[in-house]
Coordinates of C-alpha atoms and ligand atoms in Angstrom, one line a residue:
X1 CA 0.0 0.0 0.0
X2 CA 1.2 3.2 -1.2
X3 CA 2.4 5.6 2.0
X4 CA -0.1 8.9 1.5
X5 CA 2.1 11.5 3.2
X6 CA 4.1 13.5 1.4
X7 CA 6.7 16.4 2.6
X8 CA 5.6 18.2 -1.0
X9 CA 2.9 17.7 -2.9
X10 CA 2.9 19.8 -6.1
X11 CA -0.1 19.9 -8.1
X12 CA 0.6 20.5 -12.1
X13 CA 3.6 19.1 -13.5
X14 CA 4.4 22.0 -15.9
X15 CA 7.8 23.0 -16.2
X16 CA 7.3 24.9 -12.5
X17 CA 5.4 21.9 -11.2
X18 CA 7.9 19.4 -12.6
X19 CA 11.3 20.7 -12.1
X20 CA 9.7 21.5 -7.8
X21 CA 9.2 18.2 -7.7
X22 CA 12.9 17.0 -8.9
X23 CA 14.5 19.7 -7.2
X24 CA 12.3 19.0 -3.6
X25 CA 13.3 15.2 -4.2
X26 CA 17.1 15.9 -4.6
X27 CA 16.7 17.7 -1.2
X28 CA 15.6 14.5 0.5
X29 CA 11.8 15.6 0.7
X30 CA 9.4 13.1 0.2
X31 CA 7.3 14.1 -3.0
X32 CA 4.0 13.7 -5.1
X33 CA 3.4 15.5 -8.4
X34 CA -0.4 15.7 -9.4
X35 CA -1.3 16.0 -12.9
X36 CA -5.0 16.0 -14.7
X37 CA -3.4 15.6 -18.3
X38 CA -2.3 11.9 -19.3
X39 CA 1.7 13.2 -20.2
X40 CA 3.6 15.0 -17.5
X41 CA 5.1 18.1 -18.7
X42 CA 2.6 21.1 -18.2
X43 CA 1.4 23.4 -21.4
X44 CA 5.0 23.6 -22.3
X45 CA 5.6 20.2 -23.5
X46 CA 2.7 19.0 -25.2
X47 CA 1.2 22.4 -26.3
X48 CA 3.2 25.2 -25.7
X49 CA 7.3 25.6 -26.3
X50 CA 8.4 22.0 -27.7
X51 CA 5.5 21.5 -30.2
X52 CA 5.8 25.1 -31.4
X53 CA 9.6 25.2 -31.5
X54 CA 9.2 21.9 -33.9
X55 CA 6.7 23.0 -36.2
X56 CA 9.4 26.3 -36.5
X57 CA 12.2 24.0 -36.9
X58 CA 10.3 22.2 -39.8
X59 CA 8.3 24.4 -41.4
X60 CA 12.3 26.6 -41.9
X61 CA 13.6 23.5 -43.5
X62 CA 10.9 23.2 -45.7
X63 CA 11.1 26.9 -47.1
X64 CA 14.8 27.1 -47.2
X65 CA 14.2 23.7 -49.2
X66 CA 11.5 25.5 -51.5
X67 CA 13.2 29.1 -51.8
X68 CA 17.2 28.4 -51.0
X69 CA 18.7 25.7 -52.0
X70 CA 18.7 25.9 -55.5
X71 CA 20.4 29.9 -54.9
X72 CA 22.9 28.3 -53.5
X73 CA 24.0 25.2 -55.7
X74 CA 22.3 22.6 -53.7
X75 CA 20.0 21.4 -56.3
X76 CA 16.3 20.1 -55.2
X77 CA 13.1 19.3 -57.5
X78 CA 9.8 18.4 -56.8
X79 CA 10.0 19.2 -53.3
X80 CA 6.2 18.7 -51.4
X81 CA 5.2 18.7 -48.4
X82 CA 3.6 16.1 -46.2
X83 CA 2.2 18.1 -43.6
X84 CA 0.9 14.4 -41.6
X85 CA 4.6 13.3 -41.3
X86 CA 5.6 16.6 -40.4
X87 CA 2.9 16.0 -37.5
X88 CA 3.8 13.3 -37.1
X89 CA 7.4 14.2 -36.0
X90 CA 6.2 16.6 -34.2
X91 CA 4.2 14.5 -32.0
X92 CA 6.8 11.8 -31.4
X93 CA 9.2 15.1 -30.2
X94 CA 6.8 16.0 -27.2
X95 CA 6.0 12.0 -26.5
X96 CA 9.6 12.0 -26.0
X97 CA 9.8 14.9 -24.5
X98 CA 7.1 14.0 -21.8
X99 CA 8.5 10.1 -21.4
X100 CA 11.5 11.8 -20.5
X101 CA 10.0 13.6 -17.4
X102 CA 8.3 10.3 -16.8
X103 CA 11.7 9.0 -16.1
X104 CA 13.0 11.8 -14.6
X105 CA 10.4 11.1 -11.9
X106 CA 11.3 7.4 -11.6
X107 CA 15.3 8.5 -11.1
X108 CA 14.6 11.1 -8.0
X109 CA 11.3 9.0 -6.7
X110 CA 9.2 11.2 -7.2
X111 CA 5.1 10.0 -6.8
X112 CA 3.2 11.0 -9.5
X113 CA -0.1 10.9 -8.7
X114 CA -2.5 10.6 -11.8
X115 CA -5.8 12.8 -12.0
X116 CA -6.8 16.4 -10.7
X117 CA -6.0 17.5 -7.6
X118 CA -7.7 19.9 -5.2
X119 CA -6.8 21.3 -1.9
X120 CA -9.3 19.8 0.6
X121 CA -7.1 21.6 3.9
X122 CA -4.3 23.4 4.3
X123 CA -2.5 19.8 4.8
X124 CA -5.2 17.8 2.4
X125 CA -5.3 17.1 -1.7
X126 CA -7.7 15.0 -3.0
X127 CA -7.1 13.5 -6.4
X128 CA -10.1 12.2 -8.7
X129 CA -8.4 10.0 -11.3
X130 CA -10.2 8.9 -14.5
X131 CA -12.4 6.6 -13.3
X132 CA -13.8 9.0 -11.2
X133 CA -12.3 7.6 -7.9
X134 CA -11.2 10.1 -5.1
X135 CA -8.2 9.5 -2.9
X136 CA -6.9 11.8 -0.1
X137 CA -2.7 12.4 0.3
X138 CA -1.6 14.5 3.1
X139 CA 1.0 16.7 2.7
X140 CA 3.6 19.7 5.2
X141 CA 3.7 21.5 1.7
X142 CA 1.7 22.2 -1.0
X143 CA 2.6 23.5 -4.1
X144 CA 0.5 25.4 -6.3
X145 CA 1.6 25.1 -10.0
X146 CA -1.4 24.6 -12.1
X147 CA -0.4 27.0 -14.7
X148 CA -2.4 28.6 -17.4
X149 CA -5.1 28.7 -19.8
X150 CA -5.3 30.8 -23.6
X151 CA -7.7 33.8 -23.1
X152 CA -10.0 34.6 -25.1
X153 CA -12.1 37.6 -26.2
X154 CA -15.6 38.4 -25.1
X155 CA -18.3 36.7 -27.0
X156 CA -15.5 34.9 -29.2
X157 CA -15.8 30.9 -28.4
X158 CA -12.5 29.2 -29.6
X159 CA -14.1 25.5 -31.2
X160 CA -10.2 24.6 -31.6
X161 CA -12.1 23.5 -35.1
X162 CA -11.9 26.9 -37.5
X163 CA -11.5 29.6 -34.1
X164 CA -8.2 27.7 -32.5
X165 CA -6.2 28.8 -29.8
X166 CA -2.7 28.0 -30.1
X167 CA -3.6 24.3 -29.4
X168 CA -5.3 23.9 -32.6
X169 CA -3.2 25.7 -34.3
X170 CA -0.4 23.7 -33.8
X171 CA -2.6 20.0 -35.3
X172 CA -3.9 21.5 -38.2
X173 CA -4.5 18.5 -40.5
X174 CA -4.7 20.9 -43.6
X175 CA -2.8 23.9 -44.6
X176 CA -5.2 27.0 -44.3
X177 CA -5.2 29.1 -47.6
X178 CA -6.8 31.9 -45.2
X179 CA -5.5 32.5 -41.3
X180 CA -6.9 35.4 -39.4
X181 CA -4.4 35.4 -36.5
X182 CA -6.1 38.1 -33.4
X183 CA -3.0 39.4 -31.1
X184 CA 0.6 40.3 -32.5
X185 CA 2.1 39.1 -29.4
X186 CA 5.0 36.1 -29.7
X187 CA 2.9 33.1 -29.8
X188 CA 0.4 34.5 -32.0
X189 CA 3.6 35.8 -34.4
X190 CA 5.3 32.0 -34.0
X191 CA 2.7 30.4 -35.4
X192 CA 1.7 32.7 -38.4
X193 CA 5.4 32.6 -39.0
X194 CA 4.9 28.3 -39.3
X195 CA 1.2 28.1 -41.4
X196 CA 2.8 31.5 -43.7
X197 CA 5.8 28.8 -44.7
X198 CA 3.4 26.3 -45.2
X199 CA 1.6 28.3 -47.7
X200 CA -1.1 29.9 -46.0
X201 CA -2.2 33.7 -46.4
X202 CA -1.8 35.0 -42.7
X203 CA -2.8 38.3 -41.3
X204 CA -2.6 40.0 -38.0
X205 CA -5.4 42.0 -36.7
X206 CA -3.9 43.6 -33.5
X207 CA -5.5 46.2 -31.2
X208 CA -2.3 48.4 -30.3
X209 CA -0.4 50.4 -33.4
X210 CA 2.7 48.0 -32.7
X211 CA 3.4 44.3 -32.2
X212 CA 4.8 42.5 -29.5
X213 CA 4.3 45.8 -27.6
X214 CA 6.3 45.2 -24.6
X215 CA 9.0 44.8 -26.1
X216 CA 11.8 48.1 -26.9
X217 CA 10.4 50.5 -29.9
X218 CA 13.6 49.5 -32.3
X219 CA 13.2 45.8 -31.7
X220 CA 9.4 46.0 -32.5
X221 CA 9.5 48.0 -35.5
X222 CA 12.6 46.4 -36.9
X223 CA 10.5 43.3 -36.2
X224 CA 7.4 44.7 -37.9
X225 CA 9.3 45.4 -41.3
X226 CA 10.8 42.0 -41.5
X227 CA 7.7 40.1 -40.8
X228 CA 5.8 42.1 -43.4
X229 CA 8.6 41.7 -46.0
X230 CA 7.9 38.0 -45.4
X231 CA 4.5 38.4 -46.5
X232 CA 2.5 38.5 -43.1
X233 CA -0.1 41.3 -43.2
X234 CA -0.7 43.3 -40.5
X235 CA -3.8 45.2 -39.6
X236 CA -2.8 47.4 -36.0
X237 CA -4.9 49.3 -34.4
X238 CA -7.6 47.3 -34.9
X239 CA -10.6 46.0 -32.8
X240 CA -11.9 43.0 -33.6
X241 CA -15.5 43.1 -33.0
X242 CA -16.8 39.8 -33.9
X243 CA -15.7 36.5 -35.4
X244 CA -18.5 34.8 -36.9
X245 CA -18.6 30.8 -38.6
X246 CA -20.5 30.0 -41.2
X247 CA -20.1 26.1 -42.2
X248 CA -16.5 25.5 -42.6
X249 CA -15.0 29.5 -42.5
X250 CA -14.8 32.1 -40.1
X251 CA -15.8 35.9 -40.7
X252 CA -13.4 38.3 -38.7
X253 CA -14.7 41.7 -38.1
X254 CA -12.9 44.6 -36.9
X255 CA -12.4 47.8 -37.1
X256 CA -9.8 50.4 -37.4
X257 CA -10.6 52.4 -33.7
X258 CA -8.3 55.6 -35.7
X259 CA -9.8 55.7 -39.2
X260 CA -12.8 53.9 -38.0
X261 CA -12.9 51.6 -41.1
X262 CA -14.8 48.6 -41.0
X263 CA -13.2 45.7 -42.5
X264 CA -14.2 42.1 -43.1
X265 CA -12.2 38.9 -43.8
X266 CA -13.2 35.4 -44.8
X267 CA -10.8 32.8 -43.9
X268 CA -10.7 28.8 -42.7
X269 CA -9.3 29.7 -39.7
X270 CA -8.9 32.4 -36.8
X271 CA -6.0 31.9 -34.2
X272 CA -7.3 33.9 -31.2
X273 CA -3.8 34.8 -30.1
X274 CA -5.0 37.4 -27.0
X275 CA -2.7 36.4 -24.2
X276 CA -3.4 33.7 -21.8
X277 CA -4.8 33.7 -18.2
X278 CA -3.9 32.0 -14.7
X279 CA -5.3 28.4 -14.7
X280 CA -7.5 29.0 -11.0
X281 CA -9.1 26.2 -9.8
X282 CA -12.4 26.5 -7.3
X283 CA -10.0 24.7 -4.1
X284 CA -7.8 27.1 -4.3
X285 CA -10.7 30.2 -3.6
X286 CA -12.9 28.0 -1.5
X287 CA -9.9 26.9 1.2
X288 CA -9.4 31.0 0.7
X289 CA -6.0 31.4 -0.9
X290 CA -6.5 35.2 -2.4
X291 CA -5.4 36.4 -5.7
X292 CA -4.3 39.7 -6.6
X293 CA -5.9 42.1 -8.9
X294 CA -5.3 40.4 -12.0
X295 CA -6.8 37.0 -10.4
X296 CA -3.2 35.5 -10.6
X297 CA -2.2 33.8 -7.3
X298 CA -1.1 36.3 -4.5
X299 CA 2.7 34.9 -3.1
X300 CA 5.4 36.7 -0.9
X301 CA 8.8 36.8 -1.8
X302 CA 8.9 33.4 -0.6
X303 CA 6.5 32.2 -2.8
X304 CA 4.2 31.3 0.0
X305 CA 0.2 32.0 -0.7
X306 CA -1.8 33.5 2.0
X307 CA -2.0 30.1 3.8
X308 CA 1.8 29.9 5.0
X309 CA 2.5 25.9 3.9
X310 CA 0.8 26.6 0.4
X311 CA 3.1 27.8 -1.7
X312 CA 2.7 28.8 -6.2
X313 CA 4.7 29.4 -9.0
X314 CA 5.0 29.5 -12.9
X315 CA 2.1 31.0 -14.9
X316 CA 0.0 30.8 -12.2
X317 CA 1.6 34.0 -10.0
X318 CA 2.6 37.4 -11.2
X319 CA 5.0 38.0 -13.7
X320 CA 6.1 36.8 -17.1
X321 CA 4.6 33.8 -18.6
X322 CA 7.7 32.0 -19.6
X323 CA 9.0 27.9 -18.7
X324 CA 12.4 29.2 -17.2
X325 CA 10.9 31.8 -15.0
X326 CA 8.4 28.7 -13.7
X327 CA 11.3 26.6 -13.9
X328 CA 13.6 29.0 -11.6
X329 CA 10.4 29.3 -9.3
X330 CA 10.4 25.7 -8.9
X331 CA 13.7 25.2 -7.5
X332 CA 13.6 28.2 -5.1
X333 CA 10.8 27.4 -3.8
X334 CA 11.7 23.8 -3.1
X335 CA 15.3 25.5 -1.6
X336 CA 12.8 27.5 0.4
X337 CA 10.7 24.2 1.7
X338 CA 13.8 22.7 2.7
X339 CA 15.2 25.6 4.7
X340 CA 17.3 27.0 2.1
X341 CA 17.6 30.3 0.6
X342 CA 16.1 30.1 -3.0
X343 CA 15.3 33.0 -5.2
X344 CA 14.8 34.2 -8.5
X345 CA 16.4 37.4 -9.8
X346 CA 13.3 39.4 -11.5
X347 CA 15.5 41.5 -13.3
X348 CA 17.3 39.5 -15.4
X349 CA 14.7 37.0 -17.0
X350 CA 15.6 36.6 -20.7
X351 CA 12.8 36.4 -23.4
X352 CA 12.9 34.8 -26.8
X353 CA 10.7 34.9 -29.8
X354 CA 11.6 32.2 -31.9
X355 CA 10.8 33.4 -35.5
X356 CA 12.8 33.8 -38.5
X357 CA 15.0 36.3 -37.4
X358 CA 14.6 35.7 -33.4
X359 CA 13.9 38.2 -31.2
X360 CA 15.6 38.0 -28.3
X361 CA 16.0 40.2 -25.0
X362 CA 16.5 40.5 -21.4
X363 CA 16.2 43.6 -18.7
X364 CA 14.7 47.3 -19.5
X365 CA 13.8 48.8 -22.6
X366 CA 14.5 52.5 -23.0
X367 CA 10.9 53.1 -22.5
X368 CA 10.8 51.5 -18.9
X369 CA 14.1 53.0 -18.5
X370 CA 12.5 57.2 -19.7
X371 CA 9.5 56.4 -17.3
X372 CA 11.5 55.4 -14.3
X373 CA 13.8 58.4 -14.7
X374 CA 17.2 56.9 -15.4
X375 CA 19.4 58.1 -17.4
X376 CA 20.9 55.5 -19.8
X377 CA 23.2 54.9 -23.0
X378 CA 22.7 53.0 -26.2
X379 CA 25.3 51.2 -28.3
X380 CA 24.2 49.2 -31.7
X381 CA 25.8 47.0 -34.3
X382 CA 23.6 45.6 -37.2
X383 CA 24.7 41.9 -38.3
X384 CA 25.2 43.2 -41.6
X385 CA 28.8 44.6 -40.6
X386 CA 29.0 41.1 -38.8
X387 CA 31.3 39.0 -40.7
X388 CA 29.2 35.5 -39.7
X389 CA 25.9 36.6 -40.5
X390 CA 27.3 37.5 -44.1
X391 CA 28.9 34.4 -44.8
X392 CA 25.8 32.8 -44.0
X393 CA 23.9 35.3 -46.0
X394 CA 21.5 35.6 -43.0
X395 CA 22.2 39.5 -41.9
X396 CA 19.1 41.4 -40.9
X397 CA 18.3 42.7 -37.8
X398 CA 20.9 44.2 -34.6
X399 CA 21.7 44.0 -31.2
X400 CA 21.5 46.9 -28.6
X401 CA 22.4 47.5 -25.5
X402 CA 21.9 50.0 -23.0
X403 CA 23.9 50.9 -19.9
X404 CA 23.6 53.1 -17.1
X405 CA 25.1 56.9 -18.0
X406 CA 27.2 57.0 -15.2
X407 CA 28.4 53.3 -14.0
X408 CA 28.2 52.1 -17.5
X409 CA 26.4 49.1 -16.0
X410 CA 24.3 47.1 -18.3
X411 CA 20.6 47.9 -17.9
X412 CA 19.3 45.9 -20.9
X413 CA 19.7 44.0 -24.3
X414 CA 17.5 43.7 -27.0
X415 CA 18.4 41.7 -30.1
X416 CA 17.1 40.6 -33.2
X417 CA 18.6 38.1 -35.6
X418 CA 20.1 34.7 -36.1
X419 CA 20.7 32.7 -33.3
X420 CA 20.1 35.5 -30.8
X421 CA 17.4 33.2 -28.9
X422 CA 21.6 31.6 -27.7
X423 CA 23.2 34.6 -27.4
X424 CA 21.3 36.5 -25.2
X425 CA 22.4 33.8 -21.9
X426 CA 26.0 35.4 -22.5
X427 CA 23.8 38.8 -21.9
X428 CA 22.0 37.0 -18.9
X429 CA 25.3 36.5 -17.5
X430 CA 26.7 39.0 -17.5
X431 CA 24.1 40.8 -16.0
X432 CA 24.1 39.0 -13.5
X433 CA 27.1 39.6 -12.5
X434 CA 26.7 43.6 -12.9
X435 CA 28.9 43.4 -16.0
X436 CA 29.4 46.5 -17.4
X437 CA 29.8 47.4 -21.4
X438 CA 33.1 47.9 -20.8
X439 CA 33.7 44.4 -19.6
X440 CA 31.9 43.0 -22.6
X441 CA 33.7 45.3 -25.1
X442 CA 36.9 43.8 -23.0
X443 CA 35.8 40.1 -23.8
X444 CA 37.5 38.4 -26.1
X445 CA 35.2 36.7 -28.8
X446 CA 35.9 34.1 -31.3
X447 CA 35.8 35.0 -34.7
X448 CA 33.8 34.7 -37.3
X449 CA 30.8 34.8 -34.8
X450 CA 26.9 36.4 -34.1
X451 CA 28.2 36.9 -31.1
X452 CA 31.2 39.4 -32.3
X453 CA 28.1 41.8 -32.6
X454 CA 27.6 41.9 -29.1
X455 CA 31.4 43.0 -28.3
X456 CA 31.0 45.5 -31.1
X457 CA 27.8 46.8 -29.7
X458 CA 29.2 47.0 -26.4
X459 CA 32.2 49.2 -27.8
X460 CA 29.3 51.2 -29.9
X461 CA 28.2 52.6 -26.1
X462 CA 31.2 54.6 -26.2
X463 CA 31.2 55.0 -30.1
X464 CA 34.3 53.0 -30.9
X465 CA 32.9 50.0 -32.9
X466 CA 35.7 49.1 -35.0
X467 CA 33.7 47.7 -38.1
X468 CA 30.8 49.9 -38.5
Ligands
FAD501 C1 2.1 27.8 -28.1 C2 3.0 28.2 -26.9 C3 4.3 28.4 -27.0 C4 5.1 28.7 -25.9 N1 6.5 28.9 -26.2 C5 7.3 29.2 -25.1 C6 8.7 29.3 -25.3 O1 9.2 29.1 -26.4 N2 9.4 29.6 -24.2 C7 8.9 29.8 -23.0 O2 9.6 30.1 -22.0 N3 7.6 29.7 -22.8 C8 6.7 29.4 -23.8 N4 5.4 29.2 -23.6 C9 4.9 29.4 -22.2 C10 5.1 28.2 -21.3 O3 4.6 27.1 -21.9 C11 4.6 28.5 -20.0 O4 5.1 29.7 -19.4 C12 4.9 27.4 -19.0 O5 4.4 26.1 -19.5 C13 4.4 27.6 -17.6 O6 4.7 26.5 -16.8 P1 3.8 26.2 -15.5 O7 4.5 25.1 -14.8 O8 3.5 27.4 -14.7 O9 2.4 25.7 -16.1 P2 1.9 24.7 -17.2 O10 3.0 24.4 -18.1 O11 0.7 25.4 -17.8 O12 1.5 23.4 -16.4 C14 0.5 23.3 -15.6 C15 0.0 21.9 -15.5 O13 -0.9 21.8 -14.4 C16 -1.9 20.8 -14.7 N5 -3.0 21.1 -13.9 C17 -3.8 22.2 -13.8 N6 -4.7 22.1 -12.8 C18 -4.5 20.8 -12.3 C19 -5.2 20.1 -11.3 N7 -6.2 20.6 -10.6 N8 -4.7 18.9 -11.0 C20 -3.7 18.3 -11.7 N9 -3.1 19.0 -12.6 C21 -3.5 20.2 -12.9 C22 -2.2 21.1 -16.2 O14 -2.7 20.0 -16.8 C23 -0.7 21.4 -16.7 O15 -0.2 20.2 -17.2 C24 4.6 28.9 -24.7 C25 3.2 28.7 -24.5 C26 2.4 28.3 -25.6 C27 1.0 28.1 -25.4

């Protein structure tokens, strides 16, 4: 008979919930992970980063197959695609993938408890499996890490048929000739980039007159241009007021809320793209854990919920909604549990968009940087005076950084390019350890690489790049 007391239980097994679990275990604390879906793994495996990174890794072959190769003296003829194998691969990578925490969990002894859990007590979870069977496990600590759920828009219902979230969109058993994508932030951008390879028409209807609009001004506009060049249309600025479907298409309306133009478009499907909310479960408000005013779960620095022994992390709790950020949660807060003195550094939490070029950045953006009064300056370097990204013939975009005025401390880096999505962790670094541009420009960096760019934007702060 299985022992039903636990040190830890962590409900959701998300990158948060899972990587808690391993870390708690390592620690010598006896742990349970809960999980409602039938692969471990959380939104991040099986519907969120790995699936989406895979469809972007195939979906680039494929185009650089139709519209490179022959450029460059690799020659290629009746190339087609088979969009059911390239599922297919696709969903082998996350069964992988989600076997692979499966083990993970067998290594470190972790319990993984199948079906959803709910906090019963402050020491209580039930968990209802399948078959509809409750069972009770007691536990010092709980762990919130239930994640979240996409968002959608009022009176829009998302069939995950022809109006998809970003689960649908990634199964799509047929290329759309027509996708209506609503939201230009970086899931909604990933997968127009994969469907526009595939061949579909995509356009963006977005509300705000920029995309990805937390992101610095030069990095979204430079983005803008490139995705248009690619053939994406973009309609900003734009409401949309109602998504209709008729048979087998959708009808997106919106409307222009500066011009006030109406516009219309027919398509086989919409991507409702909006953002994506805290996944709250009933428990949690009925025991009387509060949330703060955007209904995430309220935690101390410690992580720890209004009910000391209950603690939360990843999407669930303020800030961005990224894996690593869960992920760094999830070990402090098991450091924290076992008496140790785990943390997360809110400042320097890198973000990636993983398009054609990436997008990639970490710390302020001048904006943040004006509003909060700090004077700050800039030092650029495009990739096309990067020796690399010619060779490779892969040269748009930059990277930027931005120091303090007077300790020449780097405040932030915004890039956008090839391989950025790995270069900003040298960027991550060093911030971490209060580099300054100085001590980047000071770095020695092998050559012929991207990353030459960021020694040359470093020495750009003080207006001394030496090949631009
Ligand atoms: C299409 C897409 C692409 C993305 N790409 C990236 C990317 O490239 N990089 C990045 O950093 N982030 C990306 N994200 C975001 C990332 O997936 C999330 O930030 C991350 O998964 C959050 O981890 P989490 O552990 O908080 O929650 P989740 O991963 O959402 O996991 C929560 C888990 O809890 C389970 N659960 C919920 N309630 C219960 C219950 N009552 N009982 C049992 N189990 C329960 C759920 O089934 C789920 O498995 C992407 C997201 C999407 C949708």
């Amino acid at each position: 008979m299985m022992d039903n007391n636990f040190d830890v239980i962590i409900i959701g097994s998300g990158p948060g919930g899972y990587v808690c679990a391993i870390r708690s275990a390592q620690l010598g604390l006896k742990t349970a992970c809960v999980e409602s879906r039938k692969t471990l793994g959380g939104t991040c495996l099986n519907v969120g980063c790995i699936p989406s990174k895979s469809l972007l890794n195939l979906s680039k072959t494929y185009q650089k197959a139709q519209k490179e190769f022959n450029n460059l003296g690799i020659e290629v003829s009746n190339i087609k695609l088979n969009l059911s194998k390239m599922m297919s691969n696709k969903n082998k990578l996350v069964l992988d993938f989600t076997k692979g925490v499966e083990y993970l969990f067998k290594k470190n002894k972790i319990t993984h408890l199948k079906g959803r859990g709910s906090i019963q007590s402050t020491n209580t979870v039930a968990v209802v499996d399948d078959s509809g069977k409750k069972s009770n496990y007691k536990a010092k600590n709980i762990v919130i890490s239930t994640g979240s759920i996409p968002a959608s828009l009022p009176g829009i219902k998302i069939d995950e048929k022809i109006v998809v979230s970003s689960t649908g969109a990634l199964s799509f058993n047929q290329v759309p000739k027509e996708l209506i994508i609503v939201g230009g932030g970086y899931i909604g951008l990933e997968m127009g980039s994969v469907w526009k390879r595939l061949g579909s028409r995509v356009t963006v209807v977005e509300f705000l007159d920029s995309i990805t609009p937390e992101m610095d001004k030069d990095i979204s506009t430079e983005f803008l241009k490139i995705l248009k060049k690619q053939g994406i249309n973009f309609k900003l600025d734009s409401k949309v007021t109602a998504v209709s479907v008729i048979k087998d298409q959708a009808v997106v309306d919106f409307t222009n809320h500066k011009s006030q133009k109406r516009e219309r478009i027919q398509c086989d499907k919409v991507l409702i793209a909006v953002g994506r909310k805290p996944n709250i479960n009933s428990d949690i408000l009925k025991i009387g854990i509060k949330l703060d005013s955007k209904n995430r779960v309220q935690v101390n620095k410690k992580f720890e919920t209004s009910i000391k022994n209950i603690y939360a992390i990843g999407d669930v709790i303020k800030g961005p909604m990224l894996a690593h950020k869960a992920e760094d949660e999830g070990i402090a807060v098991a450091e924290i549990i076992a008496g140790q003195a785990g943390h997360v550094n809110y400042d320097v939490i890198p973000a990636v968009v993983y398009t054609s070029p990436e997008v990639a950045t970490v710390g302020k953006t001048e904006d943040q940087l004006k509003e909060e009064n700090i004077k700050y300056k800039v030092g650029k370097f495009p990739f096309l005076a990067n020796s690399r990204a010619k060779v490779n013939n892969d040269y748009e975009g930059f990277v930027k950084i931005i120091v303090d005025e007077k300790t020449d401390k780097v405040l932030g880096v915004h890039m956008i390019g090839s391989h950025v999505g790995e270069m900003i962790a040298e960027m991550a670094l060093a911030m971490e350890f209060g580099a300054s541009s100085e001590d980047i420009a000071r770095t020695c960096h092998a050559h012929p690489t991207h990353t030459e760019a960021i020694k040359e934007a470093a020495l750009a702060v003080d207006k001394r790049p030496i090949h631009f």
